């Protein structure tokens, strides 16, 4: 299974290993540099089926920190294109990008909010800060919400031009889209708040706007938090219902993470702790899903796929430790996997 190809639109992944998006906080003005070129390039050398570039702000305020990646300018997209070209020309990997807006969780450094002067005024669906000690975010007007939808669309257009194979919309971890989804952070009384249909409207408008600039050669994923571990908050039943709507709106895969919207929420963490959410969404909404979270072993990843709990396995910290996990797994399982031809001699240890 791990080495069974899978197709999303015309994009075929050679294996089911995905490098999960991970902020590297290493950009100036949101621009990728040599660090990113080597960082993502090495995971392509490592045979990873799909590499997802870190959360990338669709506007300056969409970043978590000043050193996060951005894609609100052509210059930013051009630097990303260099990485995309390397991956396409030197490996079998596909490469995606996670489009994001931090909302009320922006303007930080070292996980602490910084001043407006050093950072920026944060935005949110409602004037509720993530933590009571933080500034009250600016509650977006309906027109400003529409402007954010356009920001995602423009960012997707640039990403397509740069050659990305997959766009992932970041709807998880308490960032702007998740803030709209949750009744605990969204207490609006207009068409973007209140009922489930109204709270998911922002995300669905983004999905539709992004899909307008995609075709069969770029697939669309959405990352969500399966639950936010809070009473009366966003929960797994809401996620299943959302996944059904996403499928109707031509989303190819739901990448299932959890948490991030409620400060102090208790998260029971254990190996593969988010896999059950992926499984429930996959089986009850009949959508393709990705599982993520404390997946570190080849046989563990294989079992998740064999059990029908997910279609892709996203790995984050383990692939930072071991960029070659996909190749290594293929050696262990006697499966085919891309390995740079320059490295062929390493296939035989004697
Ligand atoms: C350094 C670091 C940065 C991260 N940045 C992002 C991000 O940009 N977008 C996102 O959706 N998740 C982000 N995450 C979460 C990971 O994608 C992943 O969901 C999480 O680490 C659990 O997987 P793991 O146990 O394999 O590390 C980040 C995680 C780490 C460790």
Short mmCIF file of C-alpha atoms in Angstrom, two decimals, residues 70-191:
data_model
loop_
_atom_site.label_atom_id
_atom_site.label_comp_id
_atom_site.label_asym_id
_atom_site.label_seq_id
_atom_site.Cartn_x
_atom_site.Cartn_y
_atom_site.Cartn_z
CA UNK A 70 4.28 34.26 1.78
CA UNK A 71 2.74 34.12 -1.67
CA UNK A 72 1.09 37.51 -2.05
CA UNK A 73 3.70 38.71 -4.57
CA UNK A 74 5.11 37.47 -7.86
CA UNK A 75 8.64 37.66 -6.44
CA UNK A 76 7.70 35.19 -3.71
CA UNK A 77 6.14 32.83 -6.27
CA UNK A 78 9.22 32.98 -8.49
CA UNK A 79 11.50 31.83 -5.68
CA UNK A 80 9.11 28.97 -4.94
CA UNK A 81 9.13 28.03 -8.62
CA UNK A 82 12.86 27.31 -8.38
CA UNK A 83 12.10 24.67 -5.71
CA UNK A 84 9.20 23.23 -7.72
CA UNK A 85 11.39 22.94 -10.82
CA UNK A 86 14.14 21.17 -8.89
CA UNK A 87 11.68 18.64 -7.48
CA UNK A 88 10.13 17.96 -10.88
CA UNK A 89 13.44 17.72 -12.70
CA UNK A 90 15.30 15.59 -10.16
CA UNK A 91 12.81 13.24 -8.57
CA UNK A 92 9.50 11.40 -8.84
CA UNK A 93 7.98 13.53 -6.07
CA UNK A 94 5.05 15.86 -6.44
CA UNK A 95 5.00 19.14 -4.59
CA UNK A 96 2.14 21.06 -3.02
CA UNK A 97 1.82 24.24 -1.02
CA UNK A 98 -0.31 25.03 2.02
CA UNK A 99 -2.14 28.35 1.64
CA UNK A 100 -2.86 29.91 4.99
CA UNK A 101 -4.11 32.87 6.97
CA UNK A 102 -3.19 33.04 10.64
CA UNK A 103 -6.05 35.38 11.61
CA UNK A 104 -6.04 36.09 15.35
CA UNK A 105 -3.00 33.81 15.82
CA UNK A 106 -0.74 36.04 13.70
CA UNK A 107 1.78 38.69 14.75
CA UNK A 108 3.80 36.42 17.04
CA UNK A 109 7.37 35.41 17.74
CA UNK A 110 8.42 32.40 19.83
CA UNK A 111 4.72 31.59 20.37
CA UNK A 112 4.03 34.98 21.96
CA UNK A 113 2.07 37.82 20.47
CA UNK A 114 4.20 40.84 19.57
CA UNK A 115 3.07 44.48 19.49
CA UNK A 116 1.25 46.07 16.55
CA UNK A 117 4.35 48.24 15.96
CA UNK A 118 6.64 45.19 15.70
CA UNK A 119 3.98 43.02 14.05
CA UNK A 120 0.46 43.89 12.89
CA UNK A 121 -3.17 44.19 13.89
CA UNK A 122 -4.67 40.70 13.81
CA UNK A 123 -8.01 39.81 12.23
CA UNK A 124 -10.70 37.27 13.10
CA UNK A 125 -14.37 36.48 12.51
CA UNK A 126 -15.26 38.00 15.89
CA UNK A 127 -13.47 40.23 18.39
CA UNK A 128 -12.33 37.33 20.56
CA UNK A 129 -8.60 36.89 21.19
CA UNK A 130 -7.02 33.41 21.26
CA UNK A 131 -5.81 34.12 24.81
CA UNK A 132 -7.30 36.76 27.14
CA UNK A 133 -3.89 38.42 27.47
CA UNK A 134 -3.76 39.11 23.72
CA UNK A 135 -5.05 42.11 21.74
CA UNK A 136 -8.65 41.99 20.61
CA UNK A 137 -8.52 41.10 16.91
CA UNK A 138 -10.28 43.23 14.31
CA UNK A 139 -13.58 41.49 13.43
CA UNK A 140 -13.81 41.38 9.65
CA UNK A 141 -16.75 43.02 7.90
CA UNK A 142 -18.54 40.87 5.31
CA UNK A 143 -16.74 42.82 2.55
CA UNK A 144 -13.41 42.16 4.23
CA UNK A 145 -14.25 38.44 4.41
CA UNK A 146 -14.83 38.49 0.64
CA UNK A 147 -11.45 40.21 0.20
CA UNK A 148 -9.81 37.31 2.08
CA UNK A 149 -11.50 34.83 -0.26
CA UNK A 150 -9.92 36.76 -3.15
CA UNK A 151 -6.53 36.64 -1.41
CA UNK A 152 -6.71 32.84 -1.37
CA UNK A 153 -7.72 32.81 -5.03
CA UNK A 154 -4.85 35.12 -6.08
CA UNK A 155 -2.40 33.03 -4.04
CA UNK A 156 -3.65 29.85 -5.72
CA UNK A 157 -3.22 31.48 -9.13
CA UNK A 158 0.41 32.26 -8.31
CA UNK A 159 0.96 28.74 -6.97
CA UNK A 160 -0.41 27.21 -10.19
CA UNK A 161 1.85 29.47 -12.24
CA UNK A 162 4.82 28.36 -10.13
CA UNK A 163 4.01 24.76 -11.09
CA UNK A 164 2.70 23.30 -7.83
CA UNK A 165 0.86 19.99 -8.26
CA UNK A 166 -1.38 20.34 -5.24
CA UNK A 167 -2.87 23.23 -3.30
CA UNK A 168 -3.71 22.58 0.33
CA UNK A 169 -5.97 25.07 2.10
CA UNK A 170 -5.12 25.38 5.79
CA UNK A 171 -8.42 25.09 7.64
CA UNK A 172 -6.92 23.64 10.84
CA UNK A 173 -5.01 24.53 14.03
CA UNK A 174 -7.03 27.56 15.04
CA UNK A 175 -6.00 29.76 12.13
CA UNK A 176 -8.41 32.08 10.32
CA UNK A 177 -10.53 29.45 8.53
CA UNK A 178 -10.80 27.30 11.66
CA UNK A 179 -11.75 30.45 13.61
CA UNK A 180 -14.75 30.79 11.27
CA UNK A 181 -15.68 27.10 11.61
CA UNK A 182 -15.83 27.05 15.39
CA UNK A 183 -18.85 28.41 17.28
CA UNK A 184 -16.45 29.29 20.10
CA UNK A 185 -14.40 31.75 18.02
CA UNK A 186 -17.14 32.77 15.58
CA UNK A 187 -20.13 34.53 17.15
CA UNK A 188 -21.07 36.54 14.05
CA UNK A 189 -24.70 37.17 13.30
CA UNK A 190 -24.34 37.67 9.52
CA UNK A 191 -24.16 35.03 6.76
#
